[in-house]
Amino acid sequence: MKPVNVGILGLGTVGGGTVNVLKRNAEEIARRAGRDIVVARASARDLGRSRICDTQGMALTTDPFEIVNDPDIDVIVELIGGCDLAKQLVLTAIANGKQVVTANKALIALHGNEVFAEASRKGVMVLFEAAVAGGIPIIKALREGLAGNRIQWLAGIINGTGNYILSEMRDKGRDFDDVLKEAQALGYAEADPSFDVEGIDAGHKLTILASIAFGIPLQFDKVYTEGISQITRLDVEYAEALGYRIKNLGIARKTETGIELRVHPTLIPKRRLIANVDGVMNAVLVCGDAVGPTLYYGAGAGADPTASAVVADLVDVVRAMTCDPENRVPHLAFQPDAIVDIPVLPVDRIETAYYLRLTAEDKPGVLADVTRILAAHHISIEALIQKEPAKGEIQVPVILLTQRTLEKEMNAAIADIEALATVSGKVARIRMETLG
Ligand code: HSE
């Protein structure tokens, strides 16, 4: 059978890795796909740059539009990232009847509804396994492997940079900024590192996972995001002492009133497998009503791991090129006319447990005031520790773990606690999940 001609847009880390994996495993890949997959053309901003891959045999250009408009190219692999140019290129490729594979999480999270509608209209596929958790086949697991389940919730460590920072703070007592610089040097961090540390990158990925899990439209604007930049070494240590780890989690949960979509630092019990996912590794825990909890773990970034996902999509595209569009696996797992608008809850309506750290005067009645405020807001205390005052100090750190409550109640309780004359500064609050 005639080989499939692929055009790659972007020959950076993931583009280079994709070329390498396609070459290295060409024989096995062809045995799986049923046809040879040939990278006929590729675009890069700077053709003179040294690369991790051999570009021999490919026609190179600096103009990606030449490739999406080339009638001899069957499949476009979009690996340039960002939104504006990538969207134009992908929509042009679709308009030209080409199949598309992309690793672009921002593009899918922000413009996926439009892109998929166009793809369905033209009868082409847009696959995006590499957009979430790098090499972990989580999209395929959710879309196909768990298709018999009602997904109840999922929780993932889906930003390797953030996880690396938290792991190093805990294991080596290192400071935030110092570790971030190292993650950037390792090539894991986003071009704008605030995407990693403020939860935006994880928010993009969570948006995609939630749509596929629950059959809802992609709606990044409704995701609550909170970064890890406020986490101090003290919180990391206190959490450890109480038997918890702090992980930056993306959480999607279906409740009776709507869907919780949130990214924030979270205390989770140390004994959970996911609490032990360290460094740049990613993991996603998915709970289905039939299967129960399932855990997917692996490299969330890097040339070869991300290429593994890109190439798997290429194989799927090639296999499906001959079957009619209605019989393919739908982009968001559910048939396009079966996507439903379940409300996404505002963050003050989420329900979770909390870790609170406050600085209070070390004198009788102070803790009683704090616990009275929590009781008034129907918040039950799970554990409480008060540290020794430092020499010469009259103030002490107090750490409280609470049971689950509505965020709205907690906001009100924190405001009341901060108003106490005996409590100074802000109350540090980290949400807590048992993931049981
Ligand atoms: N910046 C991302 C991360 C890269 O750290 O996980 C992979 O999407």
XYZ file of C-alpha atoms and ligand atoms in Angstrom:
444
model
C 0.000 0.000 0.000
C 1.074 3.589 -0.701
C 2.933 5.173 2.257
C 1.204 7.915 4.236
C 2.909 11.300 3.826
C 3.271 13.305 7.009
C 4.174 16.981 7.362
C 5.563 18.042 10.732
C 5.151 21.652 11.848
C 7.891 22.415 14.381
C 11.138 20.514 14.748
C 11.898 21.315 18.395
C 12.071 18.785 21.213
C 8.824 16.942 20.399
C 9.189 17.298 16.600
C 12.744 15.940 16.749
C 11.663 13.111 19.043
C 8.811 12.208 16.685
C 11.154 11.990 13.687
C 13.544 9.817 15.699
C 10.869 7.414 16.959
C 9.297 7.093 13.498
C 12.721 6.214 12.045
C 13.894 3.967 14.857
C 10.682 1.935 15.041
C 9.629 2.215 11.380
C 9.218 -1.505 10.861
C 7.094 -2.162 13.969
C 5.037 0.955 13.327
C 4.282 -0.111 9.741
C 3.292 -3.588 10.984
C 0.792 -1.923 13.312
C -0.497 0.776 10.972
C -0.632 -1.410 7.872
C 1.278 1.219 5.843
C 4.621 2.989 5.961
C 4.551 6.426 7.591
C 6.954 8.843 5.920
C 7.857 12.323 7.131
C 7.945 13.998 3.737
C 8.085 17.634 4.862
C 8.827 19.613 8.005
C 8.884 23.264 8.978
C 11.102 25.032 11.473
C 11.662 28.684 12.332
C 15.426 28.437 11.935
C 16.686 25.892 9.401
C 20.327 26.422 10.416
C 19.856 25.244 14.041
C 21.358 21.954 15.209
C 18.691 19.316 15.895
C 18.217 16.105 17.846
C 16.985 14.357 14.671
C 18.305 13.603 11.214
C 16.297 15.562 8.632
C 17.676 13.747 5.603
C 14.984 12.888 3.056
C 12.573 15.595 4.282
C 11.820 18.783 2.404
C 12.366 21.573 4.940
C 10.803 25.015 4.942
C 10.412 27.978 7.270
C 6.815 28.473 6.070
C 4.399 25.982 7.700
C 1.547 27.144 5.423
C 3.402 25.582 2.451
C 2.976 22.225 4.193
C -0.693 22.537 5.207
C -1.481 23.591 1.641
C 0.562 20.822 -0.006
C -1.811 18.345 -1.737
C 0.732 15.515 -1.342
C 0.647 15.670 2.470
C -1.977 13.389 4.080
C -1.420 14.110 7.777
C -0.258 17.266 9.568
C 1.526 16.963 12.921
C 1.288 20.339 14.684
C 4.083 20.768 17.237
C 4.726 24.490 17.251
C 2.582 25.224 20.330
C 0.866 28.510 21.190
C -2.593 29.412 19.979
C -2.915 31.925 17.153
C -0.622 30.554 14.445
C -1.264 26.944 15.472
C -5.032 27.461 15.190
C -4.743 29.020 11.730
C -2.540 26.168 10.555
C -4.772 23.441 11.985
C -7.952 25.006 10.556
C -6.272 25.375 7.147
C -5.137 21.747 7.252
C -8.688 20.650 8.131
C -10.164 22.823 5.359
C -7.743 21.079 2.985
C -9.082 17.687 4.112
C -5.957 16.629 6.014
C -5.896 14.545 9.195
C -4.273 16.345 12.134
C -2.228 15.190 15.116
C -1.282 17.798 17.719
C 0.451 18.011 21.097
C -0.987 21.487 21.698
C -2.898 21.499 24.993
C -3.669 25.237 24.919
C -5.071 24.979 21.397
C -7.368 22.085 22.321
C -8.428 23.508 25.707
C -9.212 26.965 24.315
C -10.308 26.298 20.735
C -11.023 22.565 20.648
C -14.819 22.948 20.353
C -14.393 24.968 17.153
C -11.573 22.804 15.795
C -13.516 19.557 16.326
C -16.683 20.991 14.784
C -14.705 21.903 11.668
C -13.005 18.505 11.626
C -16.372 16.716 11.875
C -17.737 18.883 9.056
C -14.817 17.901 6.840
C -14.772 14.270 7.999
C -11.174 14.391 9.258
C -9.638 13.501 12.603
C -7.785 15.717 15.064
C -5.941 13.597 17.607
C -4.181 15.015 20.672
C -2.912 12.242 22.964
C 0.382 14.111 23.477
C -1.434 17.192 24.784
C -2.025 15.638 28.225
C 0.581 13.961 30.405
C 3.133 13.435 27.612
C 3.706 9.740 27.057
C 0.902 8.421 29.302
C -1.928 7.167 27.053
C -4.538 8.782 29.295
C -6.768 10.118 26.509
C -7.010 6.653 25.009
C -7.626 5.073 28.406
C -10.459 7.493 29.193
C -11.954 7.598 25.710
C -11.786 3.901 24.941
C -10.537 1.728 27.795
C -13.015 3.124 30.339
C -15.908 3.606 27.893
C -18.135 1.287 29.930
C -17.943 3.441 33.055
C -19.597 6.471 34.500
C -16.488 8.439 35.453
C -16.944 9.780 38.981
C -13.776 11.792 39.430
C -10.207 12.084 38.310
C -7.190 13.682 39.921
C -3.845 14.136 38.248
C -0.328 15.374 38.657
C -0.276 16.792 35.160
C 2.458 19.384 35.331
C 5.932 17.919 35.686
C 7.647 21.224 36.407
C 5.393 21.981 39.374
C 5.774 18.455 40.698
C 9.559 18.671 40.401
C 9.580 21.922 42.374
C 7.425 20.475 45.186
C 9.478 17.247 45.301
C 12.780 19.095 45.575
C 11.409 21.447 48.266
C 10.362 18.423 50.298
C 13.351 16.121 49.736
C 16.181 18.606 49.712
C 14.672 21.583 51.533
C 15.414 23.688 48.464
C 13.732 27.011 47.747
C 11.105 27.548 45.101
C 12.981 29.900 42.746
C 16.129 27.855 42.758
C 14.286 24.678 41.670
C 12.260 26.523 39.034
C 15.476 27.709 37.379
C 16.703 24.125 37.211
C 13.407 22.878 35.688
C 13.730 25.566 33.025
C 17.302 24.508 32.258
C 16.123 20.883 31.914
C 13.681 21.989 29.191
C 10.496 20.946 31.020
C 9.087 24.365 31.827
C 6.698 26.151 29.472
C 7.992 29.120 27.446
C 6.133 31.250 30.005
C 6.966 29.509 33.319
C 3.996 31.154 35.033
C 1.893 28.607 33.085
C 3.604 25.871 35.112
C 3.680 27.507 38.536
C 0.260 29.193 38.406
C -1.609 26.068 37.299
C -2.485 27.281 33.772
C -0.750 24.402 31.982
C -2.432 21.888 34.309
C -5.726 23.765 33.776
C -5.461 23.265 30.013
C -4.855 19.552 30.503
C -7.651 19.209 33.086
C -10.094 20.898 30.695
C -9.362 18.214 28.112
C -9.558 15.319 30.559
C -12.862 16.538 32.022
C -14.525 16.845 28.623
C -13.562 13.324 27.703
C -14.481 11.945 31.115
C -17.923 13.557 31.381
C -18.954 14.361 27.791
C -19.057 18.131 28.371
C -17.769 20.946 26.142
C -14.193 22.145 26.601
C -14.380 25.143 28.957
C -11.021 26.281 30.273
C -12.518 29.604 31.405
C -14.449 27.771 34.132
C -11.457 25.986 35.653
C -10.366 27.315 39.041
C -6.566 27.580 39.021
C -4.242 28.259 41.905
C -0.473 27.921 41.661
C 2.216 26.564 43.937
C 4.124 29.804 44.409
C 2.553 30.439 47.837
C 3.655 27.062 49.221
C 6.426 27.442 51.759
C 8.950 24.895 53.009
C 7.182 25.115 56.390
C 3.876 23.911 54.894
C 5.681 21.067 53.150
C 7.250 20.026 56.478
C 4.045 20.338 58.547
C 2.119 18.345 55.954
C 4.767 15.595 56.160
C 4.568 15.568 59.958
C 0.811 15.025 59.709
C 1.189 12.135 57.224
C 0.430 14.093 54.044
C 2.240 15.233 50.897
C 1.490 18.441 49.028
C 0.918 17.820 45.327
C -0.362 20.205 42.711
C -3.446 18.354 41.522
C -5.899 18.876 38.707
C -9.224 17.583 40.018
C -12.452 16.990 38.066
C -15.381 15.605 40.011
C -18.989 15.042 39.033
C -21.350 15.936 41.866
C -25.129 16.033 42.040
C -25.154 19.779 41.446
C -22.481 20.083 38.776
C -18.855 19.522 37.950
C -15.892 20.648 40.003
C -12.923 21.663 37.851
C -9.974 22.847 39.879
C -6.189 22.967 39.951
C -4.519 23.753 43.258
C -1.914 22.493 45.721
C -3.521 19.640 47.653
C -2.607 17.653 50.747
C -2.977 13.939 50.037
C -2.241 11.028 52.376
C 1.373 9.818 51.993
C 0.216 6.221 51.640
C -1.536 6.852 48.310
C 0.495 5.733 45.298
C -0.052 9.087 43.609
C 1.477 10.867 46.628
C 4.730 9.114 45.752
C 4.903 10.337 42.164
C 7.937 12.571 42.328
C 10.112 14.783 40.145
C 8.933 15.496 36.620
C 6.790 12.363 36.432
C 3.022 12.638 35.851
C 0.180 10.435 37.080
C -3.581 10.454 36.676
C -5.972 8.664 39.011
C -9.365 7.958 37.448
C -12.319 6.535 39.324
C -15.049 4.862 37.290
C -18.222 3.408 38.812
C -17.510 -0.046 37.405
C -13.730 -0.298 37.520
C -13.060 1.687 40.726
C -9.838 3.691 41.000
C -7.214 3.213 38.256
C -3.815 4.894 38.104
C -1.794 5.872 35.035
C 1.825 6.867 35.518
C 4.721 7.911 33.301
C 6.827 10.656 31.804
C 4.766 13.796 31.267
C 7.220 15.561 28.974
C 10.462 15.059 27.044
C 11.305 14.222 23.440
C 10.802 10.455 23.222
C 7.928 10.093 25.737
C 5.876 12.808 24.034
C 6.798 11.378 20.625
C 5.437 8.035 21.835
C 1.995 9.666 22.122
C 2.295 11.564 18.825
C 3.240 8.412 16.950
C 0.423 6.408 18.564
C -1.983 9.048 17.215
C -0.361 8.774 13.786
C -0.916 5.018 13.835
C -4.581 5.559 14.827
C -5.040 8.111 12.056
C -3.550 5.785 9.461
C -5.691 2.868 10.642
C -8.841 5.017 10.549
C -8.203 6.761 7.239
C -10.176 4.131 5.442
C -13.194 3.902 7.751
C -16.132 6.286 7.473
C -16.129 9.299 9.863
C -19.302 8.296 11.761
C -17.664 5.072 12.842
C -14.503 6.571 14.248
C -13.813 7.187 17.921
C -15.301 10.678 18.571
C -12.900 13.527 19.413
C -14.292 14.017 22.928
C -15.218 10.350 23.423
C -18.982 11.075 23.337
C -20.806 11.529 20.003
C -20.846 15.259 19.122
C -24.659 15.481 19.475
C -24.471 13.800 22.903
C -22.217 16.390 24.558
C -24.188 17.871 27.476
C -23.880 21.154 29.309
C -23.612 20.055 32.941
C -22.836 23.217 34.956
C -19.281 23.691 36.145
C -19.449 24.809 39.771
C -17.885 28.105 40.910
C -15.050 27.425 43.336
C -17.024 28.546 46.409
C -19.377 25.627 45.808
C -16.720 22.919 45.774
C -16.461 20.624 48.755
C -13.127 19.569 50.171
C -11.121 19.237 53.393
C -8.503 21.811 54.399
C -5.099 22.319 55.953
C -4.918 25.691 57.709
C -1.834 27.348 59.132
C -2.161 30.451 61.222
C 0.048 32.493 63.485
C -1.541 33.109 66.865
C -0.594 34.528 70.247
C 0.395 31.836 72.715
C -2.150 32.586 75.448
C -5.296 30.986 76.928
C -8.499 31.178 74.887
C -6.921 31.770 71.484
C -7.468 28.252 70.209
C -10.956 28.249 71.708
C -11.773 31.334 69.596
C -10.521 29.630 66.452
C -12.428 26.408 67.070
C -15.593 28.365 67.984
C -15.426 30.160 64.609
C -14.983 26.870 62.753
C -17.918 25.337 64.659
C -20.085 28.350 63.830
C -19.440 27.599 60.158
C -20.217 23.878 60.657
C -16.579 22.928 60.079
C -15.318 19.923 61.957
C -11.655 19.632 62.998
C -9.733 16.484 62.060
C -6.367 17.279 63.690
C -4.648 20.198 65.357
C -1.034 20.900 66.226
C 0.514 23.860 67.930
C 4.245 24.360 67.559
C 6.551 25.643 70.287
C 7.115 29.389 70.129
C 10.563 30.335 68.850
C 12.851 31.748 71.579
C 11.644 35.179 72.697
C 8.484 34.957 70.534
C 4.951 35.172 71.866
C 3.407 33.934 68.631
C 3.155 30.319 67.542
C 2.225 28.515 64.353
C -1.028 26.537 64.657
C -1.866 23.901 62.094
C -5.386 22.533 61.678
C -6.763 19.829 59.430
C -10.503 20.004 58.863
C -13.107 17.621 57.550
C -14.838 18.270 54.224
C -16.835 21.464 53.982
C -18.066 23.922 51.362
C -15.389 26.379 50.210
C -17.910 29.192 50.865
C -18.069 28.249 54.572
C -14.290 28.047 54.755
C -13.848 31.481 53.150
C -16.169 32.971 55.760
C -14.435 31.142 58.626
C -10.981 32.266 57.446
C -12.169 35.874 57.267
C -13.434 35.617 60.875
C -10.192 33.989 62.079
C -8.064 36.639 60.361
C -10.148 39.310 62.118
C -9.209 37.986 65.594
C -6.878 40.369 67.416
C -4.816 37.405 68.586
C -4.164 36.085 65.080
C -1.670 37.874 62.884
C -1.347 37.888 59.112
C -3.150 35.697 56.615
C -4.276 32.147 57.225
C -2.452 29.793 54.838
C -5.002 27.418 53.332
C -4.246 24.286 51.307
C -7.066 22.026 50.152
C -6.882 18.364 51.114
C -8.192 15.221 49.374
C -8.064 11.645 50.629
C -8.553 10.248 47.082
C -10.060 7.121 48.565
N 5.553 22.266 31.061
C 4.905 21.010 30.982
C 5.192 20.256 32.284
C 5.421 20.227 29.784
O 6.049 20.687 33.060
O 4.539 19.263 32.552
C 4.525 19.125 29.347
O 3.246 19.551 28.986
